[in-house]
Short mmCIF file of C-alpha atoms in Angstrom, two decimals:
data_model
loop_
_atom_site.label_atom_id
_atom_site.label_comp_id
_atom_site.label_asym_id
_atom_site.label_seq_id
_atom_site.Cartn_x
_atom_site.Cartn_y
_atom_site.Cartn_z
CA MET A 283 -43.78 89.84 -127.36
CA ASN A 284 -40.95 91.31 -125.68
CA LYS A 285 -41.94 92.22 -122.32
CA VAL A 286 -41.83 90.61 -118.60
CA ILE A 287 -44.73 90.31 -117.06
CA ALA A 288 -44.84 90.03 -113.35
CA CYS A 289 -48.08 88.71 -111.27
CA ILE A 290 -48.25 90.60 -108.06
CA ASP A 291 -51.03 89.99 -105.65
CA GLY A 292 -49.43 91.47 -102.20
CA SER A 293 -48.49 88.32 -100.60
CA ARG A 294 -45.11 86.97 -99.40
CA SER A 295 -44.18 85.95 -102.77
CA SER A 296 -44.57 89.48 -104.34
CA LEU A 297 -41.48 90.62 -103.06
CA SER A 298 -39.18 87.92 -104.70
CA VAL A 299 -41.70 88.17 -107.81
CA CYS A 300 -40.71 91.72 -108.34
CA ASP A 301 -36.50 90.68 -107.69
CA TYR A 302 -36.59 87.76 -110.34
CA ALA A 303 -38.78 89.73 -112.81
CA ALA A 304 -36.32 92.56 -112.56
CA TRP A 305 -33.19 90.31 -113.02
CA ALA A 306 -35.36 88.76 -116.23
CA SER A 307 -35.84 92.26 -117.36
CA ARG A 308 -32.42 93.55 -116.93
CA ARG A 309 -30.80 90.25 -117.98
CA MET A 310 -33.20 90.46 -121.48
CA ASP A 311 -33.00 93.98 -121.81
CA SER A 312 -36.75 93.79 -122.03
CA PRO A 313 -39.37 96.06 -120.63
CA LEU A 314 -41.32 95.11 -117.63
CA THR A 315 -44.72 95.32 -117.00
CA LEU A 316 -46.40 94.63 -113.35
CA LEU A 317 -49.94 92.96 -113.21
CA HIS A 318 -52.32 93.10 -110.09
CA VAL A 319 -55.82 91.46 -110.55
CA ILE A 320 -58.77 92.21 -108.51
CA HIS A 321 -62.13 90.53 -108.23
CA ASN A 322 -64.72 93.15 -108.84
CA PRO A 323 -67.45 92.81 -106.18
CA HIS A 324 -69.40 95.77 -107.30
CA ALA A 325 -70.19 93.28 -111.05
CA GLU A 326 -71.65 90.72 -108.63
CA SER A 327 -74.08 93.28 -106.95
CA GLN A 328 -75.68 93.90 -110.67
CA ARG A 329 -77.37 90.50 -109.81
CA ASP A 330 -81.04 90.25 -109.21
CA LEU A 331 -81.24 89.54 -105.78
CA SER A 332 -84.97 90.63 -105.36
CA GLY A 333 -86.26 87.03 -105.40
CA ASN A 334 -84.39 86.50 -102.02
CA LEU A 335 -85.82 89.69 -100.04
CA SER A 336 -89.33 90.50 -98.87
CA LEU A 337 -91.19 93.31 -100.14
CA GLY A 338 -90.91 95.50 -97.10
CA GLY A 339 -87.82 97.45 -97.13
CA ARG A 340 -86.35 95.74 -100.17
CA GLU A 341 -85.24 99.00 -101.82
CA ALA A 342 -83.44 100.21 -99.01
CA LEU A 343 -81.74 97.03 -98.39
CA LEU A 344 -80.50 96.34 -101.87
CA GLU A 345 -79.40 100.29 -101.88
CA GLN A 346 -77.17 99.38 -98.79
CA MET A 347 -75.95 95.99 -100.67
CA VAL A 348 -74.94 98.01 -103.73
CA GLU A 349 -73.54 100.90 -101.81
CA ALA A 350 -71.51 98.00 -99.51
CA GLU A 351 -70.37 96.21 -102.69
CA GLU A 352 -69.23 100.02 -104.60
CA GLN A 353 -67.50 100.49 -101.34
CA ARG A 354 -65.52 97.29 -101.20
CA GLY A 355 -64.71 97.26 -104.70
CA LYS A 356 -63.19 101.08 -104.18
CA LEU A 357 -61.28 99.91 -101.53
CA LEU A 358 -59.93 96.97 -103.26
CA ARG A 359 -58.71 99.15 -106.24
CA GLU A 360 -57.36 101.42 -104.07
CA GLN A 361 -55.57 98.58 -102.40
CA GLY A 362 -54.24 97.16 -105.81
CA ARG A 363 -52.91 100.68 -106.77
CA ALA A 364 -50.95 100.50 -103.46
CA ILE A 365 -49.25 97.32 -104.12
CA LEU A 366 -48.63 97.98 -107.82
CA ALA A 367 -46.79 101.25 -105.98
CA ASP A 368 -44.70 99.36 -103.67
CA ALA A 369 -44.00 96.73 -106.59
CA LEU A 370 -42.88 99.47 -108.88
CA ASP A 371 -40.69 101.13 -106.38
CA ARG A 372 -39.07 97.49 -105.82
CA VAL A 373 -38.31 97.27 -109.26
CA ARG A 374 -36.66 100.43 -109.99
CA ALA A 375 -34.56 100.05 -107.04
CA ASN A 376 -33.50 96.63 -108.85
CA GLY A 377 -32.51 99.03 -111.81
CA VAL A 378 -35.80 98.54 -114.10
CA ALA A 379 -35.39 102.55 -115.51
CA GLU A 380 -39.18 102.54 -116.78
CA PRO A 381 -41.15 100.25 -115.46
CA GLY A 382 -45.31 99.83 -116.35
CA SER A 383 -48.10 98.42 -114.25
CA LEU A 384 -51.70 97.12 -115.20
CA LEU A 385 -54.71 96.57 -112.79
CA ARG A 386 -57.26 94.19 -113.89
CA ASN A 387 -60.55 93.57 -113.05
CA ASP A 388 -60.32 89.59 -113.83
CA GLY A 389 -58.99 85.89 -112.87
CA VAL A 390 -55.31 85.83 -113.14
CA THR A 391 -55.23 83.16 -115.46
CA ALA A 392 -58.01 85.04 -117.78
CA ALA A 393 -55.76 88.59 -117.62
CA LEU A 394 -52.35 86.60 -118.62
CA ASP A 395 -54.32 84.93 -121.55
CA ASP A 396 -55.61 88.31 -122.79
CA ILE A 397 -51.84 89.81 -122.83
CA GLN A 398 -49.70 87.07 -123.53
CA GLU A 399 -49.10 88.12 -126.59
CA GLU A 400 -46.93 91.08 -125.51
CA ALA A 401 -44.94 88.53 -122.93
CA ARG A 402 -41.68 87.25 -123.53
CA LEU A 403 -41.76 85.92 -120.13
CA VAL A 404 -44.29 85.72 -117.31
CA VAL A 405 -43.24 85.96 -113.59
CA VAL A 406 -45.78 84.12 -111.05
CA GLY A 407 -45.07 83.07 -107.46
CA LYS A 408 -45.08 79.58 -106.36
CA GLN A 409 -47.47 81.06 -103.60
CA GLY A 410 -50.36 83.42 -103.51
CA LYS A 411 -52.10 85.18 -101.00
CA ASP A 412 -54.05 81.97 -100.15
CA GLY A 413 -50.81 80.03 -99.17
CA ASP A 414 -48.96 82.60 -97.24
CA MET A 415 -49.75 81.16 -93.88
CA LEU A 416 -48.61 77.67 -95.39
CA LYS A 417 -44.79 77.37 -96.10
CA GLN A 418 -45.18 74.95 -98.85
CA HIS A 419 -48.57 75.63 -99.94
CA VAL A 420 -48.82 75.49 -104.18
CA GLY A 421 -50.45 78.88 -105.54
CA SER A 422 -53.96 77.64 -106.27
CA HIS A 423 -53.70 79.44 -109.79
CA LEU A 424 -50.43 78.18 -110.78
CA GLU A 425 -51.08 75.01 -112.46
CA SER A 426 -53.63 76.81 -114.76
CA ILE A 427 -51.43 79.33 -115.87
CA ILE A 428 -48.30 77.08 -116.53
CA ARG A 429 -51.13 74.95 -118.69
CA THR A 430 -52.88 77.86 -120.30
CA LEU A 431 -49.68 80.13 -121.60
CA LYS A 432 -47.93 79.69 -124.35
CA ARG A 433 -45.00 81.93 -123.38
CA GLY A 434 -42.23 80.74 -120.87
CA VAL A 435 -42.91 81.02 -116.85
CA LEU A 436 -40.36 81.96 -114.70
CA VAL A 437 -42.03 80.57 -110.94
CA ALA A 438 -40.25 82.28 -108.12
CA PRO A 439 -40.04 80.97 -104.63
CA LEU A 440 -40.50 83.29 -101.50
CA GLU A 441 -36.50 83.98 -101.38
CA TYR A 442 -34.63 85.80 -104.05
CA ARG A 443 -30.92 84.80 -104.95
CA GLU A 444 -29.12 86.16 -107.81
CA PRO A 445 -28.60 82.85 -110.09
CA GLU A 446 -25.29 81.61 -111.21
CA ARG A 447 -25.89 78.09 -112.37
CA PHE A 448 -28.65 76.58 -113.87
CA LEU A 449 -30.13 72.82 -114.33
CA ILE A 450 -32.14 71.45 -117.43
CA ALA A 451 -34.15 68.58 -116.49
CA TYR A 452 -33.34 66.85 -119.86
CA ASP A 453 -35.38 63.57 -121.07
CA GLY A 454 -33.86 63.25 -124.28
CA SER A 455 -37.28 64.23 -126.45
CA ALA A 456 -37.68 66.80 -129.01
CA THR A 457 -39.63 68.91 -126.72
CA ALA A 458 -36.61 69.12 -124.25
CA HIS A 459 -33.79 69.78 -127.17
CA THR A 460 -36.47 72.84 -127.65
CA VAL A 461 -35.77 73.72 -124.35
CA VAL A 462 -31.94 73.56 -124.64
CA GLU A 463 -32.42 75.36 -127.80
CA LYS A 464 -34.12 78.16 -126.41
CA VAL A 465 -32.08 78.78 -123.39
CA SER A 466 -28.56 78.42 -126.00
CA GLU A 467 -30.26 81.21 -127.80
CA SER A 468 -31.84 83.58 -124.92
CA PRO A 469 -29.88 85.98 -122.86
CA LEU A 470 -31.64 85.57 -119.94
CA LEU A 471 -29.01 82.79 -118.85
CA LYS A 472 -25.91 83.65 -120.64
CA GLY A 473 -23.08 83.35 -118.96
CA LEU A 474 -24.23 81.07 -116.18
CA GLU A 475 -22.77 77.81 -115.40
CA ALA A 476 -25.21 75.35 -117.41
CA HIS A 477 -26.01 71.60 -115.75
CA VAL A 478 -28.00 69.13 -118.17
CA LEU A 479 -29.15 66.18 -116.52
CA MET A 480 -31.06 62.97 -117.94
CA VAL A 481 -32.89 60.57 -115.49
CA GLY A 482 -32.67 57.29 -117.03
CA GLU A 483 -30.59 54.23 -118.36
CA ASP A 484 -26.95 55.26 -119.04
CA ASN A 485 -26.94 53.45 -122.47
CA GLN A 486 -25.02 54.65 -125.85
CA GLU A 487 -28.63 56.36 -126.89
CA ASN A 488 -29.00 58.39 -123.77
CA ARG A 489 -25.19 59.44 -124.04
CA SER A 490 -25.66 60.57 -127.35
CA ARG A 491 -28.68 62.48 -126.77
CA LEU A 492 -26.69 64.30 -123.96
CA ASP A 493 -24.08 64.80 -125.91
CA ASN A 494 -26.03 66.52 -128.55
CA ALA A 495 -27.61 68.54 -125.80
CA ARG A 496 -24.03 69.47 -124.18
CA GLY A 497 -22.91 70.44 -127.42
CA THR A 498 -25.75 72.63 -128.57
CA LEU A 499 -25.27 74.91 -124.94
CA ALA A 500 -21.34 74.54 -125.68
CA GLN A 501 -21.28 76.13 -128.74
CA LYS A 502 -23.04 79.11 -127.63
CA GLY A 503 -20.24 79.44 -125.15
CA PHE A 504 -22.12 77.95 -121.76
CA ASP A 505 -19.56 75.85 -119.49
CA VAL A 506 -21.85 72.78 -119.40
CA ARG A 507 -21.61 69.71 -116.97
CA SER A 508 -24.00 66.66 -118.18
CA GLU A 509 -24.66 63.83 -116.30
CA ILE A 510 -27.19 60.52 -116.71
CA ARG A 511 -28.57 59.28 -113.18
CA SER A 512 -31.06 56.38 -112.49
CA GLY A 513 -33.73 56.16 -110.10
CA GLU A 514 -36.82 58.47 -109.75
CA VAL A 515 -36.98 61.77 -111.69
CA ALA A 516 -38.04 63.87 -108.52
CA GLU A 517 -35.55 62.23 -106.31
CA ALA A 518 -32.87 62.32 -108.54
CA VAL A 519 -33.35 66.12 -109.86
CA CYS A 520 -33.51 66.90 -106.19
CA ALA A 521 -30.33 65.50 -104.87
CA TYR A 522 -28.38 67.09 -108.12
CA ARG A 523 -29.98 70.18 -107.22
CA GLN A 524 -28.48 69.85 -103.65
CA GLU A 525 -24.84 68.53 -104.62
CA HIS A 526 -24.48 71.23 -106.96
CA ASP A 527 -26.19 74.36 -105.42
CA ILE A 528 -28.12 74.85 -108.48
CA HIS A 529 -29.89 78.51 -108.75
CA LEU A 530 -32.42 77.81 -110.87
CA LEU A 531 -34.38 74.58 -112.99
CA ALA A 532 -35.41 74.70 -116.32
CA MET A 533 -37.50 72.65 -118.10
CA GLY A 534 -40.02 72.13 -120.96
CA ALA A 535 -43.97 71.41 -120.50
CA TYR A 536 -43.05 67.79 -121.42
CA GLY A 537 -46.54 66.59 -122.32
CA HIS A 538 -46.88 63.14 -120.99
CA SER A 539 -43.54 62.32 -120.16
CA ARG A 540 -41.94 61.58 -116.66
CA LEU A 541 -41.02 65.17 -116.37
CA ARG A 542 -44.30 66.14 -116.77
CA ARG A 543 -45.67 63.85 -114.64
CA TRP A 544 -43.19 64.55 -112.09
CA PHE A 545 -44.35 68.50 -112.40
CA VAL A 546 -48.07 68.15 -111.97
CA GLY A 547 -47.95 64.83 -109.61
CA SER A 548 -49.06 65.94 -106.22
CA THR A 549 -46.17 64.24 -104.64
CA THR A 550 -43.87 66.07 -106.86
CA THR A 551 -45.51 69.14 -106.53
CA ASN A 552 -44.98 69.10 -102.90
CA MET A 553 -41.16 68.27 -103.43
CA ILE A 554 -40.85 71.42 -105.65
CA MET A 555 -42.59 73.86 -103.11
CA ARG A 556 -39.96 72.55 -100.45
CA SER A 557 -37.49 73.59 -103.51
CA PRO A 558 -36.01 77.20 -102.66
CA ILE A 559 -34.92 77.75 -106.44
CA PRO A 560 -36.87 79.31 -109.08
CA LEU A 561 -38.79 76.89 -112.03
CA ILE A 562 -38.79 77.95 -115.68
CA ILE A 563 -41.20 76.36 -117.65
CA LEU A 564 -40.63 76.62 -121.40
CA ARG A 565 -42.48 75.86 -124.31
#
């Protein structure tokens, strides 16, 4: 449980996934493994297709179909190895000395589920191959990955920028404070300017909770700014991000809280896709 695992699919997001994964690997002094998954069409060729064919020429046609599927599978594996080779070169150039690679025949969520015990952090792109032509497209596997994994997930935007300050979206819950504690203990964001934002009523109870979060980070040496704002969570967080030039947003998997609904809601998901900064989901 000490690796950074980066999901590389050959899309435009793969470049920034490599860069953020290399950044995380360096900061946490954790080994980096690049994962590429393919869907092996040859496995499907093993299905019984005889019922779809007439008797005449059936064997010859089946052989052709099997050969075509085998050839397609071979090409996909070669393409996967080439994608991984390029990604390995990129993370080495970004200061990762001995990155590893893994080529799997599986769905990306299932593959990550199998190896998540090895992971300290998983890095994925906001967009995958299916979203390359759509600027604000959400990667089709993103939500299932976040729902399935029990590890932290860093969702990388299309463009990389070295983070200098980060924002924790804080709702005062026990889960939210766990995020604050994990951030304070981890070397990943150490030394970066910390911002903690609570969206809700500005009352004594929320002030006390926010002060507690601020104190937890300050005790670990973070330079912390904290604030309570009213209004809709998505609007408030996005406005704060723009006003303070936030480079990275950290939040928890907040169950059924407003922050969770903000993340999984369709309107909010679109807003996240418009955001140019990475998002870390912690558990």
